[in-house]
Amino acid sequence: MMVLLQVIVAGLLIGSVYALFSSGLTLVWGMMNVINFAHGEFVMLGMYVAFWGLTVFHLGVIGFGFAAAVLLFILGVLVYFLLIKSVMRGPMLAQILSTFGLLLVLRYSAFMAFGSDFVGLPEDILGPSYNVGGILLSAPKVVAGVTALVITLGLHFMLTKTMLGSRILAVAENRNAAMLMGIRPDRMQAIAWGISGASAGLAGALIATFYPVSATVGESLGLIAFVVVTFGGFGSVPGAMLAGLIIGLIESLSAFYFGPVYQDVFVYALFVLVLWVRPHGLMGKAP
Amino acid sequence: MTLLKAENVTKSFGGFQALKGASLSVNTGEIVGLIGPNGAGKSTFFNCLVGDMTPSSGKILFSQEEVSLKSAEYHAKLGIGRTFQLPATFEELTLLENVMVGAFLRHPHVKDARQKAMEVLELTGMGEQINLKAKTLGTPGRKRLEIARVLATEPKMMLLDEALAGLTPVEVQSAITLVKKIHQTGITLVIVEHIMEVIIHLTQRVLVLNQGEVIATGAPKEVVNDPLVIQAYLGASYARTAALGAKPA
Amino acid sequence: MGETTRLDGESALNKVIEKILWCVLALFFLLFPLSFNNPYYEQLGSLVLLAAISASAWNLIGGYAGQVSVGNVVFFGAGAYLPLLIYKLWGLSPLYGFPVGMLISVLIAVLIGIPTLRLSGHYFSMATIAVAELIRILVSNWDFVGASVGLTGPAVAKNWSDLVFKSSVPYYYMFLSVLVLILVTTYLIDHSRFGYYLRAIKAGERAARSLGVPVSRYKLYVFMISAAFTSLAGSLYAVKFGFIDPSSGFGLLISVNMIIVAALGGAGRLLGPLLGAVILIPLQAETNSIFGGRGTGLTYILYGAIIVLIARYEPGGLLRLWDLFVDKYLSARSTK
């Protein structure tokens, strides 16, 4: 019973990290109808920033987390201006190819630069595991999970309650109408891409504290992001939050019952199921 | 004979009710206009009628057959054709190819479809440009191409969504001529428009939509002077002024 | 502005030139095995043809219909595994595996296609990656099909149907026949109502629907055809190389290859994939030999960059660039 509870808690914690990096992806998708196939690679880069931040610059978690968020924010904005802005209006083929090509460039540049070996951050970076009422909690996972939850809620709050947020949502809702109200969609879209990058980067930095870092980690993380955004619903940040938690839970439970090898399989199978049964996910607009 | 009939069609998007119960009846051979201020629900109603959207409730019948839940493809097969408010021509295809896609509905063989397409393009005055790509056309050309494309599907009824918006007065005249020509071949027409002169010129009967409901229906000249209609477009105080006999500026 | 209608005299000349070029092309490919004393060319010829077949198959769904499948590798893998599996289980000729692989691939295509092709393109693309990865993981852990070790084919031929040939020549002509088959199929589709409808779907689904085009159904059909041919490519690969494992059968990079080969040459054009294959496969062989193992990484950075550039500047690929060049040149001529 205790073990099951532990599995559930661990699942929710990792799920909240999934929610974090997926919320950026769904925001961009809802706004511009563009799916960033390289999103997993943004997370991967966040992980490497964390690794370097620690090993080269001796930054603490807050330091490298912040660095990852900022650097990936910049990358997101750059990608928007250099690439997305031009392909957005064009044929679907070009849109999908563009971020897919980006995936290859980012993943294999990392591969060339860092090799195919894993690197890891020291396990005790955030303290040892704690025993809370019989449940074993690893400190990095708790910090990651809680931080992710807070940031994701913060993002939702920012979007729904602040001026900037409502401008972003206005552009997402109806680009032309927003323009007529004096909002500059270009700027808002760039910011959305920045947020998407930052959330991915920060999530990566958090994940790096308990998961090995390698160039190819973007592959499965990217797919998890797609599953979460589909499950949560096109364009819905609250949907992504909920879906992230559920996916994390499912992953954890299936790893527990069927072994870690098959945990991805369950997630992907769920994805196909969702597409069959309810493609607009939990909270999305109908596709 | 009633060709198209809509009974109490409603449509909600999440919490927002765009259509609160719109009804319509179009007889064979008529030209009916559909007008209303922005946000009245015209597009929503239009899309439900052509099968692009499914109504939340209500019935839509074409030739007595219920089509409320049928797809846009099905509507096209039955003989309901539509154009788009923002032209949706196949940009990378030539004019001929655009129209052929329409012609294929009734003529599955390439040769026949090509012939039909060329005939329609001649009829609509674009015979010289058949090998140009659609993207080289300006807006009036694209609108005309859309009409040609739909004509090639040999529809019984065409619904035109603001087909004359954005055209210069000369182009409007030319478009009106085309529409009349189409009507003469026996096609029933439903026209959504903002330009009142066009409505008065072309239509025999008009429906006015406001806030998701039909607020007036009748001959164009009557409807245009109906205080309810004026109120819908211009506000209550304006309507009162108009009713008192003062001429609207 | 607009495309000039070519003068009659010029168009007759163009037709003759076109026919000559086709003959030259056909002759080149037919006689290529004459260069096979050089084992480098031997290998290259088959690889180019194989890449052209897979890319042409992808071209149907991705280029003509505009639905970007990033997981076509799943059909390749199914087609590659079945012949070797049948040989391993029952000692039967791998040839039996060809149709079985195609059948399974078409079934998978239907399973993926039915829910996703009626949604916007992104769902379809994501679903194809997910399913391909799903199957790769399952196959990697399934001992019945060799798990991560994979399967091998017959080492020594009992008779011709084992498809083990000492020389590369029979393989080459097998591949060439299949390539011709898919090109002919593509040509026939393109010039039929099916083809026009596909291009309409790519150009504007909503408008296509309003004209009576059964959009979801046609997308599914073309996806099924694409799956069947991709499966054939996989089967051919398996019998030539005599070996298959999860990464050579289901690796994402195989999908990438299909896409870039088609997109570089010209997605949605009959000979685009072949052109792409002729350029990229030798290039890939070169970078592999110069850079060795690490070369793979460099190749994919390059591929990624090329894909991004194509997407950003000319989604129509090289053939489109060629068209633009010819137009410029020709209209310059006709104004003289």
PDB file of N, CA and C in Angstrom, chain C residues 271-306:
ATOM      1  N   LEU C 271       9.154  12.883 -60.219  1.00  0.00           N
ATOM      2  CA  LEU C 271      10.554  12.468 -60.155  1.00  0.00           C
ATOM      3  C   LEU C 271      11.329  13.127 -59.019  1.00  0.00           C
ATOM      4  N   GLY C 272      10.607  13.907 -58.200  1.00  0.00           N
ATOM      5  CA  GLY C 272      11.279  14.566 -57.082  1.00  0.00           C
ATOM      6  C   GLY C 272      12.060  13.595 -56.219  1.00  0.00           C
ATOM      7  N   PRO C 273      11.402  12.536 -55.725  1.00  0.00           N
ATOM      8  CA  PRO C 273      12.122  11.588 -54.867  1.00  0.00           C
ATOM      9  C   PRO C 273      13.332  10.948 -55.548  1.00  0.00           C
ATOM     10  N   LEU C 274      13.200  10.622 -56.803  1.00  0.00           N
ATOM     11  CA  LEU C 274      14.335   9.993 -57.490  1.00  0.00           C
ATOM     12  C   LEU C 274      15.504  10.970 -57.557  1.00  0.00           C
ATOM     13  N   LEU C 275      15.193  12.207 -57.881  1.00  0.00           N
ATOM     14  CA  LEU C 275      16.236  13.232 -57.936  1.00  0.00           C
ATOM     15  C   LEU C 275      16.916  13.370 -56.579  1.00  0.00           C
ATOM     16  N   GLY C 276      16.087  13.444 -55.541  1.00  0.00           N
ATOM     17  CA  GLY C 276      16.630  13.562 -54.199  1.00  0.00           C
ATOM     18  C   GLY C 276      17.523  12.394 -53.839  1.00  0.00           C
ATOM     19  N   ALA C 277      17.095  11.192 -54.237  1.00  0.00           N
ATOM     20  CA  ALA C 277      17.883  10.004 -53.915  1.00  0.00           C
ATOM     21  C   ALA C 277      19.226  10.028 -54.619  1.00  0.00           C
ATOM     22  N   VAL C 278      19.195  10.410 -55.878  1.00  0.00           N
ATOM     23  CA  VAL C 278      20.420  10.427 -56.675  1.00  0.00           C
ATOM     24  C   VAL C 278      21.437  11.410 -56.097  1.00  0.00           C
ATOM     25  N   ILE C 279      20.932  12.480 -55.494  1.00  0.00           N
ATOM     26  CA  ILE C 279      21.836  13.467 -54.901  1.00  0.00           C
ATOM     27  C   ILE C 279      22.264  13.073 -53.501  1.00  0.00           C
ATOM     28  N   LEU C 280      21.289  12.698 -52.670  1.00  0.00           N
ATOM     29  CA  LEU C 280      21.599  12.520 -51.257  1.00  0.00           C
ATOM     30  C   LEU C 280      22.303  11.220 -50.896  1.00  0.00           C
ATOM     31  N   ILE C 281      21.967  10.130 -51.557  1.00  0.00           N
ATOM     32  CA  ILE C 281      22.550   8.859 -51.140  1.00  0.00           C
ATOM     33  C   ILE C 281      24.059   8.822 -51.355  1.00  0.00           C
ATOM     34  N   PRO C 282      24.536   9.226 -52.531  1.00  0.00           N
ATOM     35  CA  PRO C 282      25.994   9.280 -52.687  1.00  0.00           C
ATOM     36  C   PRO C 282      26.645  10.243 -51.694  1.00  0.00           C
ATOM     37  N   LEU C 283      25.946  11.377 -51.430  1.00  0.00           N
ATOM     38  CA  LEU C 283      26.454  12.353 -50.479  1.00  0.00           C
ATOM     39  C   LEU C 283      26.594  11.729 -49.102  1.00  0.00           C
ATOM     40  N   GLN C 284      25.548  10.992 -48.730  1.00  0.00           N
ATOM     41  CA  GLN C 284      25.554  10.348 -47.428  1.00  0.00           C
ATOM     42  C   GLN C 284      26.699   9.343 -47.334  1.00  0.00           C
ATOM     43  N   ALA C 285      26.927   8.590 -48.429  1.00  0.00           N
ATOM     44  CA  ALA C 285      28.003   7.618 -48.451  1.00  0.00           C
ATOM     45  C   ALA C 285      29.347   8.317 -48.273  1.00  0.00           C
ATOM     46  N   GLU C 286      29.506   9.461 -48.939  1.00  0.00           N
ATOM     47  CA  GLU C 286      30.750  10.212 -48.809  1.00  0.00           C
ATOM     48  C   GLU C 286      30.991  10.665 -47.383  1.00  0.00           C
ATOM     49  N   THR C 287      29.984  11.337 -46.786  1.00  0.00           N
ATOM     50  CA  THR C 287      30.205  11.847 -45.434  1.00  0.00           C
ATOM     51  C   THR C 287      30.447  10.700 -44.460  1.00  0.00           C
ATOM     52  N   ASN C 288      29.780   9.586 -44.689  1.00  0.00           N
ATOM     53  CA  ASN C 288      30.024   8.443 -43.802  1.00  0.00           C
ATOM     54  C   ASN C 288      31.456   7.967 -43.888  1.00  0.00           C
ATOM     55  N   SER C 289      31.993   7.952 -45.115  1.00  0.00           N
ATOM     56  CA  SER C 289      33.354   7.433 -45.242  1.00  0.00           C
ATOM     57  C   SER C 289      34.388   8.438 -44.754  1.00  0.00           C
ATOM     58  N   ILE C 290      34.076   9.728 -44.878  1.00  0.00           N
ATOM     59  CA  ILE C 290      35.045  10.725 -44.402  1.00  0.00           C
ATOM     60  C   ILE C 290      35.022  10.808 -42.888  1.00  0.00           C
ATOM     61  N   PHE C 291      33.812  10.832 -42.332  1.00  0.00           N
ATOM     62  CA  PHE C 291      33.718  11.092 -40.906  1.00  0.00           C
ATOM     63  C   PHE C 291      33.515   9.855 -40.046  1.00  0.00           C
ATOM     64  N   GLY C 292      33.323   8.731 -40.671  1.00  0.00           N
ATOM     65  CA  GLY C 292      33.140   7.519 -39.894  1.00  0.00           C
ATOM     66  C   GLY C 292      31.880   7.560 -39.055  1.00  0.00           C
ATOM     67  N   GLY C 293      31.959   6.998 -37.876  1.00  0.00           N
ATOM     68  CA  GLY C 293      30.777   6.878 -37.018  1.00  0.00           C
ATOM     69  C   GLY C 293      30.172   8.213 -36.645  1.00  0.00           C
ATOM     70  N   ARG C 294      31.047   9.149 -36.308  1.00  0.00           N
ATOM     71  CA  ARG C 294      30.555  10.464 -35.914  1.00  0.00           C
ATOM     72  C   ARG C 294      29.852  11.139 -37.095  1.00  0.00           C
ATOM     73  N   GLY C 295      30.183  10.602 -38.259  1.00  0.00           N
ATOM     74  CA  GLY C 295      29.582  11.172 -39.468  1.00  0.00           C
ATOM     75  C   GLY C 295      28.077  11.165 -39.444  1.00  0.00           C
ATOM     76  N   THR C 296      27.521  10.170 -38.767  1.00  0.00           N
ATOM     77  CA  THR C 296      26.055  10.110 -38.709  1.00  0.00           C
ATOM     78  C   THR C 296      25.491  11.391 -38.136  1.00  0.00           C
ATOM     79  N   GLY C 297      26.092  11.855 -37.083  1.00  0.00           N
ATOM     80  CA  GLY C 297      25.602  13.081 -36.459  1.00  0.00           C
ATOM     81  C   GLY C 297      25.678  14.246 -37.417  1.00  0.00           C
ATOM     82  N   LEU C 298      26.811  14.354 -38.083  1.00  0.00           N
ATOM     83  CA  LEU C 298      27.000  15.457 -39.010  1.00  0.00           C
ATOM     84  C   LEU C 298      25.999  15.380 -40.147  1.00  0.00           C
ATOM     85  N   THR C 299      25.804  14.148 -40.649  1.00  0.00           N
ATOM     86  CA  THR C 299      24.832  13.974 -41.734  1.00  0.00           C
ATOM     87  C   THR C 299      23.477  14.498 -41.327  1.00  0.00           C
ATOM     88  N   TYR C 300      23.067  14.170 -40.104  1.00  0.00           N
ATOM     89  CA  TYR C 300      21.726  14.591 -39.723  1.00  0.00           C
ATOM     90  C   TYR C 300      21.625  16.061 -39.394  1.00  0.00           C
ATOM     91  N   ILE C 301      22.729  16.653 -38.974  1.00  0.00           N
ATOM     92  CA  ILE C 301      22.694  18.114 -38.811  1.00  0.00           C
ATOM     93  C   ILE C 301      22.494  18.737 -40.182  1.00  0.00           C
ATOM     94  N   LEU C 302      23.237  18.204 -41.137  1.00  0.00           N
ATOM     95  CA  LEU C 302      23.136  18.697 -42.501  1.00  0.00           C
ATOM     96  C   LEU C 302      21.725  18.501 -43.038  1.00  0.00           C
ATOM     97  N   TYR C 303      21.206  17.306 -42.835  1.00  0.00           N
ATOM     98  CA  TYR C 303      19.852  17.007 -43.291  1.00  0.00           C
ATOM     99  C   TYR C 303      18.857  17.961 -42.662  1.00  0.00           C
ATOM    100  N   GLY C 304      19.015  18.156 -41.357  1.00  0.00           N
ATOM    101  CA  GLY C 304      18.103  19.067 -40.666  1.00  0.00           C
ATOM    102  C   GLY C 304      18.171  20.456 -41.261  1.00  0.00           C
ATOM    103  N   ALA C 305      19.394  20.908 -41.482  1.00  0.00           N
ATOM    104  CA  ALA C 305      19.558  22.249 -42.042  1.00  0.00           C
ATOM    105  C   ALA C 305      18.924  22.338 -43.424  1.00  0.00           C
ATOM    106  N   ILE C 306      19.143  21.316 -44.226  1.00  0.00           N
ATOM    107  CA  ILE C 306      18.559  21.310 -45.574  1.00  0.00           C
ATOM    108  C   ILE C 306      17.032  21.343 -45.494  1.00  0.00           C
TER     109      ILE C 306
END
